[in-house]
Coordinates of C-alpha atoms and ligand atoms in Angstrom, one line a residue:
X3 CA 116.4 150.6 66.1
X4 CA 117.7 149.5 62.4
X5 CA 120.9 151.6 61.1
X6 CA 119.9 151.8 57.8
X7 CA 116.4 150.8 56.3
X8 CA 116.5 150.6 52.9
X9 CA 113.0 150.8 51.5
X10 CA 112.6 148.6 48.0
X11 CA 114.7 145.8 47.2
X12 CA 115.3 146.7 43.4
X13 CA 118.8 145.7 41.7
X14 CA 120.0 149.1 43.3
X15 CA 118.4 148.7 47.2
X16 CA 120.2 145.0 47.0
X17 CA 123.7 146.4 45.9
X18 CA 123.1 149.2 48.6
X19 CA 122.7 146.7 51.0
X20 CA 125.6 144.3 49.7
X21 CA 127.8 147.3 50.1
X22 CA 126.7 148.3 53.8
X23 CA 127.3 145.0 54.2
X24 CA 131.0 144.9 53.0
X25 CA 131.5 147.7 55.3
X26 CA 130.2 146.1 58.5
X27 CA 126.7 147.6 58.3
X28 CA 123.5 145.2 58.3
X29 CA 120.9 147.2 56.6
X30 CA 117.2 145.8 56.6
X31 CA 115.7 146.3 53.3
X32 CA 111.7 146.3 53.3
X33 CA 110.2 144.8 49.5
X34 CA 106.9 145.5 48.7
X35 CA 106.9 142.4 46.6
X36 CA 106.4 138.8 48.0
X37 CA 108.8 137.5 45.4
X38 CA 110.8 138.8 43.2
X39 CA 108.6 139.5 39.9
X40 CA 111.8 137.8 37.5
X41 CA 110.8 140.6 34.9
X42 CA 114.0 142.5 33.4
X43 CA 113.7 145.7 32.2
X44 CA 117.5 146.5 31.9
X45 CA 119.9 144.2 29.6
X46 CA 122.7 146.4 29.6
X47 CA 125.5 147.1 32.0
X48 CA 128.2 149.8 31.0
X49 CA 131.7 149.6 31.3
X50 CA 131.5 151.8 34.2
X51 CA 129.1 149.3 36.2
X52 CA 131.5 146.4 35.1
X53 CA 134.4 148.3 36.6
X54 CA 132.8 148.8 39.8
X55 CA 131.2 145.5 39.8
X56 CA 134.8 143.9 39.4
X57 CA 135.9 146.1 42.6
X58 CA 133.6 143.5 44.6
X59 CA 134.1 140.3 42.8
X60 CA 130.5 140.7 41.0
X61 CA 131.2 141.1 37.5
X62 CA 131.8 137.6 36.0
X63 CA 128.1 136.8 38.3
X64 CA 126.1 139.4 36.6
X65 CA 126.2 138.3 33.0
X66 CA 128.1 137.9 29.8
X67 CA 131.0 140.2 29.6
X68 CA 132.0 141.6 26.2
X69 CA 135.6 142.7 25.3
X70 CA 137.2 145.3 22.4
X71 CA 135.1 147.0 19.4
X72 CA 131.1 147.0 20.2
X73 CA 129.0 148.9 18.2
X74 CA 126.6 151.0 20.1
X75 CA 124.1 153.5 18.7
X76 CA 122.6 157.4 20.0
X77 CA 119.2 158.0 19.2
X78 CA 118.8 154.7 17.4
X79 CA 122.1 155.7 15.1
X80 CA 125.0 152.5 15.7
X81 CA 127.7 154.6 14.8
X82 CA 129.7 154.0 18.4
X83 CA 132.6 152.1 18.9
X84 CA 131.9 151.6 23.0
X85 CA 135.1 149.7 23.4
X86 CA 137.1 153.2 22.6
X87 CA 136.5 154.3 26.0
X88 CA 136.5 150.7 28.2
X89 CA 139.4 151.3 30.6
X90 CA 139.7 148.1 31.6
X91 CA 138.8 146.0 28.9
X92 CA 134.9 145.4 29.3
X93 CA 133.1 147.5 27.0
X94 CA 130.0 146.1 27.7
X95 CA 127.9 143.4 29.6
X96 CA 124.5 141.5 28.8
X97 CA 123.0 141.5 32.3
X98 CA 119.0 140.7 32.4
X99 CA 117.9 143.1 35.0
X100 CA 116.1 140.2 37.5
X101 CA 119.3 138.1 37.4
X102 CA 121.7 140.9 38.7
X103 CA 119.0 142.0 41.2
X104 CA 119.1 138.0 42.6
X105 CA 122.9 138.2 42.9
X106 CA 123.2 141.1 44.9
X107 CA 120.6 140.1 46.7
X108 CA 122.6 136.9 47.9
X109 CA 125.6 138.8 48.3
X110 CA 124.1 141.4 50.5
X111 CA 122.0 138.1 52.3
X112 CA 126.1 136.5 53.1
X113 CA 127.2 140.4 54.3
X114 CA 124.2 140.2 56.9
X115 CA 122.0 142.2 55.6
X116 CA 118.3 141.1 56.0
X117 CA 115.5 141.2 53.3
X118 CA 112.1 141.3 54.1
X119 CA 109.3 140.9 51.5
X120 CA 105.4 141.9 51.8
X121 CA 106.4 144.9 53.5
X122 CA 105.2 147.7 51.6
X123 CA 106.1 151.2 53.4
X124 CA 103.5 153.8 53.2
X125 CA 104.9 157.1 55.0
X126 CA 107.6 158.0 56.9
X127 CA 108.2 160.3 60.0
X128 CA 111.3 162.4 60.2
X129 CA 113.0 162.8 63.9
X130 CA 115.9 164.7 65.0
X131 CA 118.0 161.6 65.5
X132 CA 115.7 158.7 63.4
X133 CA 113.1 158.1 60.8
X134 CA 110.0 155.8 61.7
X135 CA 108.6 153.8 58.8
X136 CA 104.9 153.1 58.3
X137 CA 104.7 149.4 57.2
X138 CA 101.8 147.6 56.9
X139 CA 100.3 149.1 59.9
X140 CA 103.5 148.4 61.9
X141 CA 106.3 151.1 62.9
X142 CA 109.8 150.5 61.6
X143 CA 112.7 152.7 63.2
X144 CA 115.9 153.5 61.9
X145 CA 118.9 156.0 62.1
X146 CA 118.9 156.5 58.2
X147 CA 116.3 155.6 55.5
X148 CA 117.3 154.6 51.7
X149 CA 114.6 155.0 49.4
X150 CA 115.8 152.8 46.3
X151 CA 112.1 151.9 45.5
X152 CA 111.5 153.5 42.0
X153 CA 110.2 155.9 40.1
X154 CA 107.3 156.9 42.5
X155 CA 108.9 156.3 45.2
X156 CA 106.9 156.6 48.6
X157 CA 109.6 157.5 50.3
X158 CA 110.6 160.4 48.2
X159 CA 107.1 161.8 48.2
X160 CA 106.7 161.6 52.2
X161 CA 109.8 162.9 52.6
X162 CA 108.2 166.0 50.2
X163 CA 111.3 165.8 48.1
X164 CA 110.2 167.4 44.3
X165 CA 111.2 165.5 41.4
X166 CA 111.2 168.0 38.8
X167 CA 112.0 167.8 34.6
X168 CA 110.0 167.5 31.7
X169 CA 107.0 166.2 31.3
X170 CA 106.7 163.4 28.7
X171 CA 105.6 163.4 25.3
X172 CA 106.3 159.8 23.8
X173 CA 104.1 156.7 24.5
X174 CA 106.3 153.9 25.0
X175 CA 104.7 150.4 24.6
X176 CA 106.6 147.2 25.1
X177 CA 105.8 143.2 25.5
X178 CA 107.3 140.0 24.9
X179 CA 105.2 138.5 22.0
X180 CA 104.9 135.4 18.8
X181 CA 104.8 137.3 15.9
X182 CA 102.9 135.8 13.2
X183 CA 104.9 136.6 10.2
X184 CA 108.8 137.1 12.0
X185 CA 109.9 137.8 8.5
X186 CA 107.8 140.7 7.8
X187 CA 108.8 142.8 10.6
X188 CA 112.1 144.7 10.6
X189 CA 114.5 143.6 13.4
X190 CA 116.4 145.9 15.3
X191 CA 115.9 150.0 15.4
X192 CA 113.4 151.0 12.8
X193 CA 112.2 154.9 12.4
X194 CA 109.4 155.8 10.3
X195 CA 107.6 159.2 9.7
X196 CA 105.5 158.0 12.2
X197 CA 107.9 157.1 15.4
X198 CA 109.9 154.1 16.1
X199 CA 109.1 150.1 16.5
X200 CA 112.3 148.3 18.0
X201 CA 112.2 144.6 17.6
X202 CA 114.3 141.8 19.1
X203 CA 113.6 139.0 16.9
X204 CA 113.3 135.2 18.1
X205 CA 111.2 133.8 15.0
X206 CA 111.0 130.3 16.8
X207 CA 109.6 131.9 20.1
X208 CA 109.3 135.0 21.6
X209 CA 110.0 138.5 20.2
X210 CA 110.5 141.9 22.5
X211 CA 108.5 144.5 20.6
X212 CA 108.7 148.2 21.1
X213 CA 106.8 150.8 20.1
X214 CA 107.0 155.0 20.4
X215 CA 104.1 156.8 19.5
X216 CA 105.2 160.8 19.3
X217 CA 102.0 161.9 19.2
X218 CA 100.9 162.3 22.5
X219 CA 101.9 160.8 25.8
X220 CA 99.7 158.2 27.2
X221 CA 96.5 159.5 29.0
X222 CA 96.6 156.9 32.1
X223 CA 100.4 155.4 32.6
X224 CA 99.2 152.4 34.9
X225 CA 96.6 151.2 32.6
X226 CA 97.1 147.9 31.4
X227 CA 98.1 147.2 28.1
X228 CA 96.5 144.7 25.7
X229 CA 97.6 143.0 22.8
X230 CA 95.8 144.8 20.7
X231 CA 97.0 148.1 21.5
X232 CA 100.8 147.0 21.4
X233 CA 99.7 145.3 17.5
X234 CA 98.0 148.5 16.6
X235 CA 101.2 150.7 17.6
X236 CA 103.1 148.3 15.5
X237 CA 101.0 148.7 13.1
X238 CA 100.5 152.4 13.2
X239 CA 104.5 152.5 12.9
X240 CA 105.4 150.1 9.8
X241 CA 102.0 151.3 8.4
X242 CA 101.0 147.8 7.5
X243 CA 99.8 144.5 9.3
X244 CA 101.5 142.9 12.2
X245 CA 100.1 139.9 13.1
X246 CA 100.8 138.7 17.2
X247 CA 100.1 136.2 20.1
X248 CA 101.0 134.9 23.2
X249 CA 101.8 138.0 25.4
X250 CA 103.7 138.5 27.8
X251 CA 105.4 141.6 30.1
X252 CA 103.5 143.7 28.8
X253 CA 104.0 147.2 30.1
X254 CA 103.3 150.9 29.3
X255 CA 106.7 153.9 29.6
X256 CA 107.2 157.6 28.8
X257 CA 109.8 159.9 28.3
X258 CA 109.3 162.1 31.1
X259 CA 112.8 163.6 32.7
X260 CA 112.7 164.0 36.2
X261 CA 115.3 164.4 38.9
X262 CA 115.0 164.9 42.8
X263 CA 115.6 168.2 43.7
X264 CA 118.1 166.6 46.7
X265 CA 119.2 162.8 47.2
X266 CA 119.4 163.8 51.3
X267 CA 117.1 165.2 53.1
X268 CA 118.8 165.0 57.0
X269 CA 117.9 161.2 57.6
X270 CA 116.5 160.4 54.3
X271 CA 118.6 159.7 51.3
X272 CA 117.6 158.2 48.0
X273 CA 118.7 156.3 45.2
X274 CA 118.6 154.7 41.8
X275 CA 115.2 155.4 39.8
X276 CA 113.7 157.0 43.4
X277 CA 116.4 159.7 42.7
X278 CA 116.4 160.0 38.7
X279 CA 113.7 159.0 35.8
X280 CA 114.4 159.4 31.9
X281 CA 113.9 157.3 28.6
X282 CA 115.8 154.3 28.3
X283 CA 117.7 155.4 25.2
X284 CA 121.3 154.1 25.8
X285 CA 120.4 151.6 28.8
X286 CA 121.6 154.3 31.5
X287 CA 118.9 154.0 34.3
X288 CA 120.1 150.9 36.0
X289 CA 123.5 151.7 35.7
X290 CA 123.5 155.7 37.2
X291 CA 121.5 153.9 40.2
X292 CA 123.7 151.7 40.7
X293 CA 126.3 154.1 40.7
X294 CA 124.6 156.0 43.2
X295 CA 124.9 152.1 45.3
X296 CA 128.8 152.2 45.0
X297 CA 128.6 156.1 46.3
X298 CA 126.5 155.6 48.7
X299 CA 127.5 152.7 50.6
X300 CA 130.9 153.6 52.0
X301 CA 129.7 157.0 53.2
X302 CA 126.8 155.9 55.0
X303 CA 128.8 153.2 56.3
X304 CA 130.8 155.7 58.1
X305 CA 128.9 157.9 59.2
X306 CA 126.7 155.2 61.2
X307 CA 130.0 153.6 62.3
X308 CA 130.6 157.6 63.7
X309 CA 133.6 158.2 61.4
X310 CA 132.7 160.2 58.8
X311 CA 134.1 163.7 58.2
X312 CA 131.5 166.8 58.6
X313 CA 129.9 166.8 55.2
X314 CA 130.8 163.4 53.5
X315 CA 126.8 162.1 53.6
X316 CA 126.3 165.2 51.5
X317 CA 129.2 164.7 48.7
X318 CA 127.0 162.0 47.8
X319 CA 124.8 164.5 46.4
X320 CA 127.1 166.5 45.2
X321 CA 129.1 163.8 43.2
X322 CA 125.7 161.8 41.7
X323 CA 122.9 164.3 41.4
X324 CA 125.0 166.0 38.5
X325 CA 125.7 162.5 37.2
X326 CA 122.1 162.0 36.6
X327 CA 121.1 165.6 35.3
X328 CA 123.6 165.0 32.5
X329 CA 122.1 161.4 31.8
X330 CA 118.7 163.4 31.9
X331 CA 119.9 165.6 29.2
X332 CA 121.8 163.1 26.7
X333 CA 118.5 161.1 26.8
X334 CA 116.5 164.1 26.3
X335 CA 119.0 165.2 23.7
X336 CA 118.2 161.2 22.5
X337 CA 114.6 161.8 22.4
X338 CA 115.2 165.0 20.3
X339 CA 117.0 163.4 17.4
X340 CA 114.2 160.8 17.3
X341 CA 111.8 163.0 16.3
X342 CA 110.0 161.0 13.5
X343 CA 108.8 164.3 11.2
X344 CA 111.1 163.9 8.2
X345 CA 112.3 167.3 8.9
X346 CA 114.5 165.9 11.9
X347 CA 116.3 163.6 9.2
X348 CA 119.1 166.2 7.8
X349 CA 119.9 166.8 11.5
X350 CA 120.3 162.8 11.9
X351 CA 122.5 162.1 8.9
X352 CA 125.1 165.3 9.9
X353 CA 124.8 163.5 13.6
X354 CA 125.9 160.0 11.7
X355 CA 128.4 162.0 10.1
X356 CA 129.8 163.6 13.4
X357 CA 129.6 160.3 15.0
X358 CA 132.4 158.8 13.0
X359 CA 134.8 161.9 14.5
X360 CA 136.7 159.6 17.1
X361 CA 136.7 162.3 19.1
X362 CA 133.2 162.7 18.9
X363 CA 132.5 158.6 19.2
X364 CA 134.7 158.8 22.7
X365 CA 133.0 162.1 24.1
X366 CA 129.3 160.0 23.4
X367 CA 131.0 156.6 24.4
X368 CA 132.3 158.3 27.5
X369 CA 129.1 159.7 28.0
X370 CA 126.6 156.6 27.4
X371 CA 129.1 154.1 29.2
X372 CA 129.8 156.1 32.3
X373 CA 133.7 156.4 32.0
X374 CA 133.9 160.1 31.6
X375 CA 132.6 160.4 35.2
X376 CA 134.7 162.2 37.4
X377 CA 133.7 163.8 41.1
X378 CA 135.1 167.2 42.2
X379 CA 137.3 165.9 44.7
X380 CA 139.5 169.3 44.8
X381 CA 142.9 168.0 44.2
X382 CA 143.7 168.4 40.2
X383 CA 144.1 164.9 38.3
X384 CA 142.2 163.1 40.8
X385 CA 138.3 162.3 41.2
X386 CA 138.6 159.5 38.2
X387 CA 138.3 155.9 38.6
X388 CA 141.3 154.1 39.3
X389 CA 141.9 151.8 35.7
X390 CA 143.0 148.1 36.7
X391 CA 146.9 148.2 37.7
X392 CA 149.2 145.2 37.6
X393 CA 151.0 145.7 40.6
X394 CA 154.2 144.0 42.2
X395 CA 154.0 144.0 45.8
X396 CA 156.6 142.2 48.6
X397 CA 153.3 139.5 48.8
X398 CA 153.7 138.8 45.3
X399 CA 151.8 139.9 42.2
X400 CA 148.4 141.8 42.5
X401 CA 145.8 143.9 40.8
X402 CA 144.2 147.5 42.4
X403 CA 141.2 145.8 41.1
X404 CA 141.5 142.5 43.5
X405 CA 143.2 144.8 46.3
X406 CA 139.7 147.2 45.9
X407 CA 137.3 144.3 46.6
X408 CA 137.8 144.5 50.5
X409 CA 136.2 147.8 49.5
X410 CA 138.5 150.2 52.1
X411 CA 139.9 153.0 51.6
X412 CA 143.6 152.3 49.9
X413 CA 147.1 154.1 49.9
X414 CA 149.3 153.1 46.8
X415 CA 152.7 153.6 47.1
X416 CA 154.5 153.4 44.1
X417 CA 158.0 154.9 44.9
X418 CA 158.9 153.9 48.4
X419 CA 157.8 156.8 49.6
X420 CA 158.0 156.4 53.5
X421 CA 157.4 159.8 54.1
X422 CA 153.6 159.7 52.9
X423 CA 153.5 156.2 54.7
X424 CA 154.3 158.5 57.8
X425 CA 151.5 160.7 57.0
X426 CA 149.0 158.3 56.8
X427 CA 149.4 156.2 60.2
X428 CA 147.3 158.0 62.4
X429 CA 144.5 156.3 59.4
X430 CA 146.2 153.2 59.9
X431 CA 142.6 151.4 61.3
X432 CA 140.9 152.9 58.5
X433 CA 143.1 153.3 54.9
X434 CA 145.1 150.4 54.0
X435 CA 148.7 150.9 52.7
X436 CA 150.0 149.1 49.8
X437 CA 154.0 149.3 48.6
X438 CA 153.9 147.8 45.3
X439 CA 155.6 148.7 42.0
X440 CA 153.6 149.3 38.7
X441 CA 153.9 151.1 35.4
X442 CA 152.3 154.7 36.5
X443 CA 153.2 157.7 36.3
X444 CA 152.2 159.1 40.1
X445 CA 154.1 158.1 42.7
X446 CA 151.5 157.4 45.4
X447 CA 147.9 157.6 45.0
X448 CA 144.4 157.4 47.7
X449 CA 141.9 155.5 46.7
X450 CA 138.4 155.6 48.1
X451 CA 136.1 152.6 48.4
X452 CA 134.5 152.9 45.3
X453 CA 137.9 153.1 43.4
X454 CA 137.6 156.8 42.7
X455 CA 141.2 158.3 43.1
X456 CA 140.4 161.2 46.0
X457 CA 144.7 162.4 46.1
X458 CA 147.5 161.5 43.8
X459 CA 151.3 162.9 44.6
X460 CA 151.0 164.8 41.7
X461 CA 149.1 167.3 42.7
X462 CA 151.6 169.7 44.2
X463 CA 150.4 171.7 47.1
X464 CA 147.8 169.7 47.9
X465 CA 148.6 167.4 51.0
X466 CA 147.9 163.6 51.2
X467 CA 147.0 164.7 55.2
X468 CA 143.8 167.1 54.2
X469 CA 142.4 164.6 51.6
X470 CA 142.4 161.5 54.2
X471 CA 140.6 163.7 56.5
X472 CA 138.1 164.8 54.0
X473 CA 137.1 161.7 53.1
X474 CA 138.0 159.3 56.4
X475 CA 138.2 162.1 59.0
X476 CA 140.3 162.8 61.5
X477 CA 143.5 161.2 62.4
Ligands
FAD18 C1 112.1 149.3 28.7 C2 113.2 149.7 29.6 C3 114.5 149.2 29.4 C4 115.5 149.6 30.2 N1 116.8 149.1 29.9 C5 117.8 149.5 30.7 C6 119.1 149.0 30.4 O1 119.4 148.3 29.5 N2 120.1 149.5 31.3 C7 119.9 150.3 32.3 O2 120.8 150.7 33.0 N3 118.6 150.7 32.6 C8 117.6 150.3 31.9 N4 116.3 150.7 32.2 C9 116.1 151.4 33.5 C10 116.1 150.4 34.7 O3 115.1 149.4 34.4 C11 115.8 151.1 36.0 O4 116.6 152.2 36.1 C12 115.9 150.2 37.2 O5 114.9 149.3 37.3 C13 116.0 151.0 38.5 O6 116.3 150.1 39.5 P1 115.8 150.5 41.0 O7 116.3 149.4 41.9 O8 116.2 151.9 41.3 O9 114.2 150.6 40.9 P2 113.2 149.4 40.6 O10 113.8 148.4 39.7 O11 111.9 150.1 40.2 O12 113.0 148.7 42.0 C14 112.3 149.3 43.1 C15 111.8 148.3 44.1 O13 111.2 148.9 45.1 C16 110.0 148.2 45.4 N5 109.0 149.2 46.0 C17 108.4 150.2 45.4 N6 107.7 150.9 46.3 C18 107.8 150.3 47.5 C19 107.3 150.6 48.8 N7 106.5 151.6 49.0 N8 107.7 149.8 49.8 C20 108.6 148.8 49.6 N9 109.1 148.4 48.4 C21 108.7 149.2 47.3 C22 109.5 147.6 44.1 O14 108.7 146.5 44.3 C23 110.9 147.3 43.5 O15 111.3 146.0 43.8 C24 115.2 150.3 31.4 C25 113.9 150.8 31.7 C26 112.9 150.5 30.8 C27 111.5 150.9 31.1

């Protein structure tokens, strides 16, 4: 019997498994695919994915960090300034999609967690204490079941979890393709009165070419998409000739917004785009199921290692399925504003107006980038992420962010308070305490795995005792 199966071995399903793996836990993770297909969907980490990744040590690995002012757009519109809201620095980092998925895969590999690919599941059978997997005409069992394997996600479906939203209206083409005349193509985000063509422009090589069609959605999603349909799209768009060769990755997306109704069902949790699908406006899908990954992990991990509190499996819905829903609506607020009829053009220039309102640029900058998430923990001025401290401790000089990457539960104590230091030995096996001094206000705070701050002594009334045994149970 396997702890945890993790069904699809996607960016997300690796980092789940890296992160079961930090915590003792050696998931198996089933992949439909022989090897990994290289292709990248996703570029774009946010600053709230970098500051998780740098709680394991993974950031510098992923990609190509970027620091300070980046201009960032809504609905096609770069009026942001993502480096307003980077709490620690990174506002943003180039991560092809296939590359990231490759090193979490070899970081969940050195945890012990074992991948194995051909192994497509095809249903699933719920029991009182464990799930059986259908696999290739062979039985898998396991205690829990992950499905992190994508938008139609088998696991989802036989575990009759709805995935409900809106329906989609857009036809999304996209491929990797020569263009004929580079110069005669607008790089970058281009609208027209009739939709959108987004062009990453290599004129020695390769281009990316994007197209949305608002006029209907596309009649059959999975079939295959020619060259000639991505050039007449083009074409339909700029309203003129756009000579292309060569493809490559092609593929065929829509705009639907759908959510599972509930990320657990008893034994059978889900994750990443299993749990939440949505337009890529902003490059959020990757990064709310990954997310999801740095949630996940630790409170699985307890509960199969028979520590975890009555009801911590389910503040992992509780804490992401809201996450997503408001991704769902920014992107469907996104799509909106990208209407291509002229009449949606007033609406966009008092938008590009607004966006220059720093208040305005951090709300959507918090928004996009993931730092204006915070979880209902119950104790007021916690639930955030813990930002990077410079700490001095009786070891010598440290960061919360290299004290994090052991990824257990931490007590900070900033004042010498030995009184709290009291309160938390019977958690002694399970929260680490850490005397150091640092510039911050609070004088102690706890600190879950994935950096979220679940108690800070500033919350008066509310006792460092009941928030380590909500989160890490009993004494
Ligand atoms: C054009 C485009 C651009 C995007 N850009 C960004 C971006 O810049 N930033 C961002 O954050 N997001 C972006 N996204 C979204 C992002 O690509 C997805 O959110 C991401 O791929 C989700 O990862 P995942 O691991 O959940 O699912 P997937 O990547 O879909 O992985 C699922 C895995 O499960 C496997 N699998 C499926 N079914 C089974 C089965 N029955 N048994 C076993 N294995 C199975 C699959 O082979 C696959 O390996 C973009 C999406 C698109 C379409």
């Amino acid at each position: 019997m396997e702890d945890v199966a993790i069904v699809g071995g996607g960016p997300v399903g690796m980092l789940l498994a890296a992160e079961l793996g930090l915590q003792g836990v050696r998931p198996l993770v089933l992949e439909r695919l022989p090897v990994p297909s290289g292709e990248s969907k996703a570029g774009t980490l946010h600053a709230r994915t970098a500051q998780s990744l740098d709680r394991r040590g993974l950031l510098d690995a992923v990609g190509r960090v970027s620091t300070g002012s980046v201009r960032f757009h809504f609905s096609g519109m770069f009026g942001l300034d993502l480096g307003a809201v980077a709490e620690d620095g990174v506002s943003i980092v180039g991560s092809p999609q296939a590359w990231a998925e490759r090193v979490f895969a070899r970081r969940a590999t050195a945890l012990g967690a074992r991948i194995e690919r051909g192994q497509e599941v095809t249903g699933l059978v719920r029991h009182d204490d464990h799930v059986v997997l259908s696999v290739g005409g062979q039985e898998v069992a396991a205690r829990y079941v992950v499905g992190a394997d994508g938008a139609r996600s088998a696991v989802r479906r036989a575990a009759g979890i709805p995935f409900t939203g809106t329906a989609a209206r857009v036809a999304a083409l996209m491929g990797d393709v020569r263009l004929l005349d580079p110069y005669g193509v607008p790089p970058g985000y281009t609208r027209t009165p009739r939709g959108w063509i987004i062009v990453w422009l290599n004129p020695a090589g390769h281009s990316r070419v994007t197209t949305y069609d608002f006029r209907a959605p596309h009649a059959d999603r999975q079939a295959p998409v020619t060259l000639g349909e991505l050039r007449e799209a083009a074409e339909h768009v700029l309203g003129r000739p756009v000579p292309m060769a060569d493809p490559g990755s092609l593929s065929r997306y829509g705009d639907a917004a759908l959510q599972a109704t509930t990320y657990r069902e008893g034994r059978v949790l889900l994750a990443g785009d299993a749990a939440h699908v949505h337009f890529p406006w902003g490059g959020q899908g990757l990064n709310t199921g990954l997310e999801d990954a740095f949630n996940l992990g630790w409170k699985l991990a307890a509960q199969i290692r028979g520590q975890a509190p009555a009801g911590l499996l389910d503040t992992y819905h509780a804490e992401r399925h809201p996450v997503a829903a408001r991704v769902l609506w920014n992107v469907r607020a996104q799509t909106a504003l990208a209407d291509p009829d002229p009449s949606v053009d007033p609406l966009r220039e008092l938008f590009a107006e607004l966006m220059a309102v720093d208040g305005v640029n951090e709300h959507l900058s918090g928004m996009i980038s993931g730092t204006h998430t915070v979880y209902d923990v119950g104790v007021p001025g916690a639930g955030r992420m813990a930002a990077d401290l410079t700490l001095k401790t009786a070891a010598g000089p440290a960061t919360l962010v290299e004290l994090l990457r052991a990824g257990r539960p931490l007590l900070l104590d900033l004042a010498g308070r030995d009184d709290l230091v009291a309160e938390s030995a019977g958690w002694s096996d399970r929260v680490d305490v850490v005397r150091a001094a640092a510039d911050h206000p609070a004088e102690a705070l706890l600190i879950r795995p994935d950096g979220y701050v679940a108690w800070t002594s500033e919350a008066a009334g509310h006792p460092l005792r009941d928030a380590l045994e909500r989160w890490f149970g009993p004494a």
